[in-house]
Amino acid sequence: MQFIDTHCHLDDERYTHDIDKVLENASKLGVTHCIIPAANPNTLERAKMLANTYNGVYFACGLHPCDIEHENATSMDYLAFLNDKKCVAIGECGLDYYHLDSSKDIVAQKQRQKEVFIAQIERAINAKLPLIVHIREASQDAYEILTSFPQAYGVLHCYNADQILLKLSDRFYYGIGGVATFKNARRLIEVLPRIPISRIVFETDAPYLTPHPHRGTRNSPEYIPLIAHRVAEVLGVDLGHLAETTTQNAKKLFCLG
């Protein structure tokens, strides 16, 4: 069986000392491709380097909603990254109202996030690239923005089980990760059968959201099969069929060879 990790932060410093081993272990378990969603100006160059060093590793270029005020965000030449042959998406980008600073103007913060998100949607449309979309406690606003750009397409990273976002299934895939293995993932487990298998892709969000039974440790692409096994169990489908379908979904979305 083959799998693709569509969202793993291998540019994170926690992989600096053993990236070779991480990728080797993942490969042995059938994880043939990994996509790094380089969403922080501090790590974007490293993401590009990793993608151009390792076969099967690709990267996306974007600005996370929690990093939009980064001092280098406005001065970076993102076009130089978008033109790289291993850049396959824009993101991760989106809206995150969970991490708003309560000591500052909330309305202004939300508006700023929307402006940056829209700019990246427009960048993706112009570049004919998919979006990797981060949405946290902002589903209504994200939905309204995405529906106003019918040309936009991509993946809803770490799909949060909000049913309004299921209305985007004609243009977006749903990233399912380690949360599906959590004991308290009732909402996601309930909504999973409503997502067509043809719109599911797998992700780890490594080093975060480590699946059971490894919670509390650094996440890794090698845990994708654990996620796939749990989703197959919930959906009542053959694991091999699910692996093949989700792999083809990811290849189609990101134009992977």
Short mmCIF file of C-alpha atoms in Angstrom, two decimals:
data_model
loop_
_atom_site.label_atom_id
_atom_site.label_comp_id
_atom_site.label_asym_id
_atom_site.label_seq_id
_atom_site.Cartn_x
_atom_site.Cartn_y
_atom_site.Cartn_z
CA MET A 1 0.00 0.00 0.00
CA GLN A 2 1.07 3.55 -0.74
CA PHE A 3 0.22 6.70 1.16
CA ILE A 4 0.85 10.44 0.85
CA ASP A 5 1.29 12.79 3.78
CA THR A 6 -0.22 15.98 2.38
CA HIS A 7 0.70 18.15 5.36
CA CYS A 8 3.83 17.69 7.47
CA HIS A 9 6.09 20.44 8.79
CA LEU A 10 9.42 18.80 8.07
CA ASP A 11 10.97 22.29 8.00
CA ASP A 12 10.44 22.40 11.77
CA GLU A 13 13.64 22.42 13.83
CA ARG A 14 12.54 19.22 15.57
CA TYR A 15 13.54 17.28 12.44
CA THR A 16 16.92 18.93 11.93
CA HIS A 17 18.94 16.09 13.45
CA ASP A 18 17.18 13.06 11.92
CA ILE A 19 15.28 14.05 8.78
CA ASP A 20 16.97 11.24 6.82
CA LYS A 21 15.73 8.63 9.29
CA VAL A 22 12.22 10.11 9.42
CA LEU A 23 11.85 9.90 5.66
CA GLU A 24 13.42 6.45 5.52
CA ASN A 25 11.02 5.09 8.14
CA ALA A 26 8.03 6.64 6.37
CA SER A 27 9.12 5.17 3.04
CA LYS A 28 9.39 1.69 4.52
CA LEU A 29 5.75 1.98 5.61
CA GLY A 30 4.57 3.04 2.16
CA VAL A 31 4.54 6.83 2.52
CA THR A 32 5.87 7.79 -0.90
CA HIS A 33 5.31 11.57 -0.88
CA CYS A 34 5.32 14.34 1.74
CA ILE A 35 4.23 17.95 1.32
CA ILE A 36 5.68 20.65 3.56
CA PRO A 37 3.23 23.56 4.03
CA ALA A 38 5.86 26.27 4.50
CA ALA A 39 3.78 28.95 6.19
CA ASN A 40 6.43 30.82 8.15
CA PRO A 41 9.01 33.16 6.54
CA ASN A 42 11.66 31.78 8.90
CA THR A 43 11.41 28.23 7.52
CA LEU A 44 10.35 28.71 3.90
CA GLU A 45 13.91 28.53 2.57
CA ARG A 46 14.51 25.30 4.48
CA ALA A 47 11.29 23.80 3.12
CA LYS A 48 12.42 24.59 -0.41
CA MET A 49 15.84 23.07 0.28
CA LEU A 50 14.36 19.87 1.68
CA ALA A 51 12.00 19.48 -1.27
CA ASN A 52 14.86 19.87 -3.70
CA THR A 53 17.07 17.45 -1.75
CA TYR A 54 14.74 14.48 -1.25
CA ASN A 55 12.75 12.56 -3.82
CA GLY A 56 9.06 12.53 -3.02
CA VAL A 57 9.20 15.68 -0.88
CA TYR A 58 7.39 18.80 -2.08
CA PHE A 59 6.51 22.11 -0.49
CA ALA A 60 3.84 24.79 -0.45
CA CYS A 61 4.43 28.51 -0.08
CA GLY A 62 2.14 30.59 2.09
CA LEU A 63 1.58 32.63 5.21
CA HIS A 64 -0.18 31.13 8.23
CA PRO A 65 -2.83 33.43 9.75
CA CYS A 66 -0.90 33.41 13.03
CA ASP A 67 2.25 34.64 11.25
CA ILE A 68 0.86 37.48 9.15
CA GLU A 69 2.55 40.14 11.30
CA HIS A 70 5.96 38.51 10.95
CA GLU A 71 8.59 41.15 10.18
CA ASN A 72 9.75 39.36 7.02
CA ALA A 73 6.28 38.55 5.71
CA THR A 74 5.86 41.62 3.52
CA SER A 75 9.45 41.84 2.29
CA MET A 76 9.92 38.27 1.05
CA ASP A 77 9.96 37.50 -2.65
CA TYR A 78 7.37 34.75 -2.69
CA LEU A 79 7.41 34.60 -6.47
CA ALA A 80 10.88 33.06 -6.32
CA PHE A 81 9.44 30.16 -4.33
CA LEU A 82 6.28 29.79 -6.40
CA ASN A 83 8.38 29.32 -9.52
CA ASP A 84 10.27 26.40 -7.97
CA LYS A 85 9.48 23.07 -9.64
CA LYS A 86 8.81 21.42 -6.26
CA CYS A 87 6.28 24.05 -5.11
CA VAL A 88 2.84 22.45 -5.49
CA ALA A 89 0.44 24.71 -3.55
CA ILE A 90 -0.23 27.98 -1.75
CA GLY A 91 -0.44 27.61 2.01
CA GLU A 92 -0.98 26.97 4.58
CA CYS A 93 -3.13 30.07 4.75
CA GLY A 94 -6.57 30.88 6.07
CA LEU A 95 -8.28 32.14 9.21
CA ASP A 96 -7.52 31.39 12.86
CA TYR A 97 -9.73 33.13 15.40
CA TYR A 98 -8.65 30.83 18.23
CA HIS A 99 -5.28 32.54 18.63
CA LEU A 100 -6.48 36.15 18.44
CA ASP A 101 -4.79 38.52 20.89
CA SER A 102 -7.47 39.55 23.40
CA SER A 103 -5.45 42.64 24.36
CA LYS A 104 -5.84 44.06 20.86
CA ASP A 105 -8.73 45.04 18.58
CA ILE A 106 -10.43 41.73 17.70
CA VAL A 107 -12.33 43.13 14.73
CA ALA A 108 -9.16 44.60 13.27
CA GLN A 109 -7.28 41.34 13.71
CA LYS A 110 -10.00 39.38 11.93
CA GLN A 111 -10.08 41.90 9.10
CA ARG A 112 -6.33 41.70 8.66
CA GLN A 113 -6.49 37.89 8.50
CA LYS A 114 -9.22 38.09 5.87
CA GLU A 115 -7.20 40.50 3.74
CA VAL A 116 -4.10 38.30 3.82
CA PHE A 117 -6.17 35.18 3.14
CA ILE A 118 -7.86 36.77 0.13
CA ALA A 119 -4.51 37.92 -1.23
CA GLN A 120 -3.25 34.35 -1.08
CA ILE A 121 -6.40 33.00 -2.72
CA GLU A 122 -5.83 35.43 -5.57
CA ARG A 123 -2.19 34.37 -5.74
CA ALA A 124 -3.24 30.72 -6.00
CA ILE A 125 -5.76 31.46 -8.76
CA ASN A 126 -3.19 33.43 -10.75
CA ALA A 127 -0.58 30.69 -10.31
CA LYS A 128 -3.13 27.93 -11.03
CA LEU A 129 -2.16 26.19 -7.79
CA PRO A 130 -4.31 24.58 -5.08
CA LEU A 131 -4.75 26.12 -1.64
CA ILE A 132 -3.90 24.48 1.67
CA VAL A 133 -6.45 26.13 3.95
CA HIS A 134 -6.20 26.47 7.74
CA ILE A 135 -9.53 27.18 9.48
CA ARG A 136 -9.90 27.37 13.23
CA GLU A 137 -13.02 28.80 14.87
CA ALA A 138 -13.66 30.77 11.67
CA SER A 139 -15.68 28.40 9.49
CA GLN A 140 -18.46 30.81 8.55
CA ASP A 141 -16.10 33.58 7.44
CA ALA A 142 -13.83 31.13 5.63
CA TYR A 143 -16.78 29.58 3.84
CA GLU A 144 -18.09 32.97 2.72
CA ILE A 145 -14.67 34.00 1.41
CA LEU A 146 -14.05 30.73 -0.43
CA THR A 147 -17.49 30.76 -2.04
CA SER A 148 -16.75 34.25 -3.37
CA PHE A 149 -13.82 32.79 -5.33
CA PRO A 150 -15.31 29.95 -7.41
CA GLN A 151 -12.00 29.39 -9.21
CA ALA A 152 -10.23 28.51 -5.96
CA TYR A 153 -9.66 24.87 -5.06
CA GLY A 154 -7.49 22.84 -2.71
CA VAL A 155 -7.65 21.10 0.65
CA LEU A 156 -9.17 22.05 3.99
CA HIS A 157 -6.31 21.15 6.29
CA CYS A 158 -7.18 19.41 9.55
CA TYR A 159 -10.87 19.42 8.67
CA ASN A 160 -12.67 20.62 11.77
CA ALA A 161 -15.95 18.70 11.24
CA ASP A 162 -18.01 21.87 10.72
CA GLN A 163 -20.79 20.83 8.38
CA ILE A 164 -20.97 24.14 6.54
CA LEU A 165 -17.58 23.32 5.03
CA LEU A 166 -19.00 20.15 3.45
CA LYS A 167 -20.68 22.47 0.96
CA LEU A 168 -17.25 23.07 -0.56
CA SER A 169 -16.74 19.43 -1.57
CA ASP A 170 -17.07 20.22 -5.26
CA ARG A 171 -13.75 22.11 -5.16
CA PHE A 172 -12.00 21.12 -1.96
CA TYR A 173 -10.61 17.97 -0.42
CA TYR A 174 -10.66 17.26 3.31
CA GLY A 175 -7.41 16.68 5.19
CA ILE A 176 -7.87 13.95 7.80
CA GLY A 177 -5.13 13.42 10.36
CA GLY A 178 -4.33 12.14 13.81
CA VAL A 179 -7.40 13.73 15.39
CA ALA A 180 -9.44 10.87 13.88
CA THR A 181 -7.69 8.50 16.31
CA PHE A 182 -8.41 10.59 19.42
CA LYS A 183 -10.96 9.33 21.94
CA ASN A 184 -12.65 12.74 22.02
CA ALA A 185 -12.99 13.04 18.22
CA ARG A 186 -16.74 12.34 18.25
CA ARG A 187 -17.70 15.21 15.91
CA LEU A 188 -15.17 14.24 13.28
CA ILE A 189 -16.04 10.54 13.48
CA GLU A 190 -19.72 11.36 13.06
CA VAL A 191 -19.18 13.53 9.99
CA LEU A 192 -16.55 11.34 8.26
CA PRO A 193 -19.15 9.16 6.46
CA ARG A 194 -20.55 12.32 4.87
CA ILE A 195 -17.29 13.04 3.08
CA PRO A 196 -16.98 11.22 -0.25
CA ILE A 197 -13.90 8.99 -0.23
CA SER A 198 -12.97 10.69 -3.48
CA ARG A 199 -12.46 13.92 -1.48
CA ILE A 200 -10.35 12.59 1.41
CA VAL A 201 -6.60 13.05 1.72
CA PHE A 202 -4.41 12.05 4.65
CA GLU A 203 -2.07 14.26 6.63
CA THR A 204 -0.15 14.17 9.90
CA ASP A 205 0.44 17.89 10.58
CA ALA A 206 3.71 16.60 12.05
CA PRO A 207 5.22 17.40 14.50
CA TYR A 208 1.76 18.23 15.91
CA LEU A 209 -1.41 16.17 16.51
CA THR A 210 0.33 12.84 16.94
CA PRO A 211 -2.15 9.95 16.54
CA HIS A 212 -2.97 7.35 19.17
CA PRO A 213 -1.11 5.43 20.56
CA HIS A 214 1.83 7.84 20.21
CA ARG A 215 0.22 11.00 21.62
CA GLY A 216 2.64 13.10 23.60
CA THR A 217 5.54 12.39 21.24
CA ARG A 218 6.74 14.09 18.06
CA ASN A 219 4.49 13.26 15.13
CA SER A 220 5.94 11.81 11.92
CA PRO A 221 4.85 10.91 8.37
CA GLU A 222 5.38 7.27 9.29
CA TYR A 223 2.14 7.44 11.30
CA ILE A 224 -0.04 7.97 8.21
CA PRO A 225 -0.96 4.23 8.12
CA LEU A 226 -2.36 4.52 11.67
CA ILE A 227 -4.65 7.32 10.53
CA ALA A 228 -5.68 5.40 7.42
CA HIS A 229 -6.48 2.29 9.46
CA ARG A 230 -8.76 4.26 11.78
CA VAL A 231 -10.59 5.99 8.93
CA ALA A 232 -11.08 2.68 7.11
CA GLU A 233 -12.52 1.26 10.32
CA VAL A 234 -14.95 4.17 10.73
CA LEU A 235 -16.06 4.08 7.11
CA GLY A 236 -16.24 0.30 6.95
CA VAL A 237 -14.10 0.13 3.80
CA ASP A 238 -11.10 -1.94 2.77
CA LEU A 239 -7.84 -0.35 3.89
CA GLY A 240 -6.14 -1.09 0.58
CA HIS A 241 -8.95 0.57 -1.35
CA LEU A 242 -8.84 3.60 0.92
CA ALA A 243 -5.06 3.88 0.60
CA GLU A 244 -5.23 3.71 -3.19
CA THR A 245 -8.09 6.21 -3.42
CA THR A 246 -6.60 8.79 -1.08
CA THR A 247 -3.20 8.48 -2.76
CA GLN A 248 -4.74 9.14 -6.15
CA ASN A 249 -6.73 12.03 -4.67
CA ALA A 250 -3.54 13.67 -3.43
CA LYS A 251 -1.68 13.06 -6.69
CA LYS A 252 -4.52 14.63 -8.63
CA LEU A 253 -4.85 17.63 -6.35
CA PHE A 254 -1.15 18.46 -6.20
CA CYS A 255 -0.18 17.16 -9.66
CA LEU A 256 2.34 14.74 -8.21
CA GLY A 257 4.19 12.26 -10.38
#
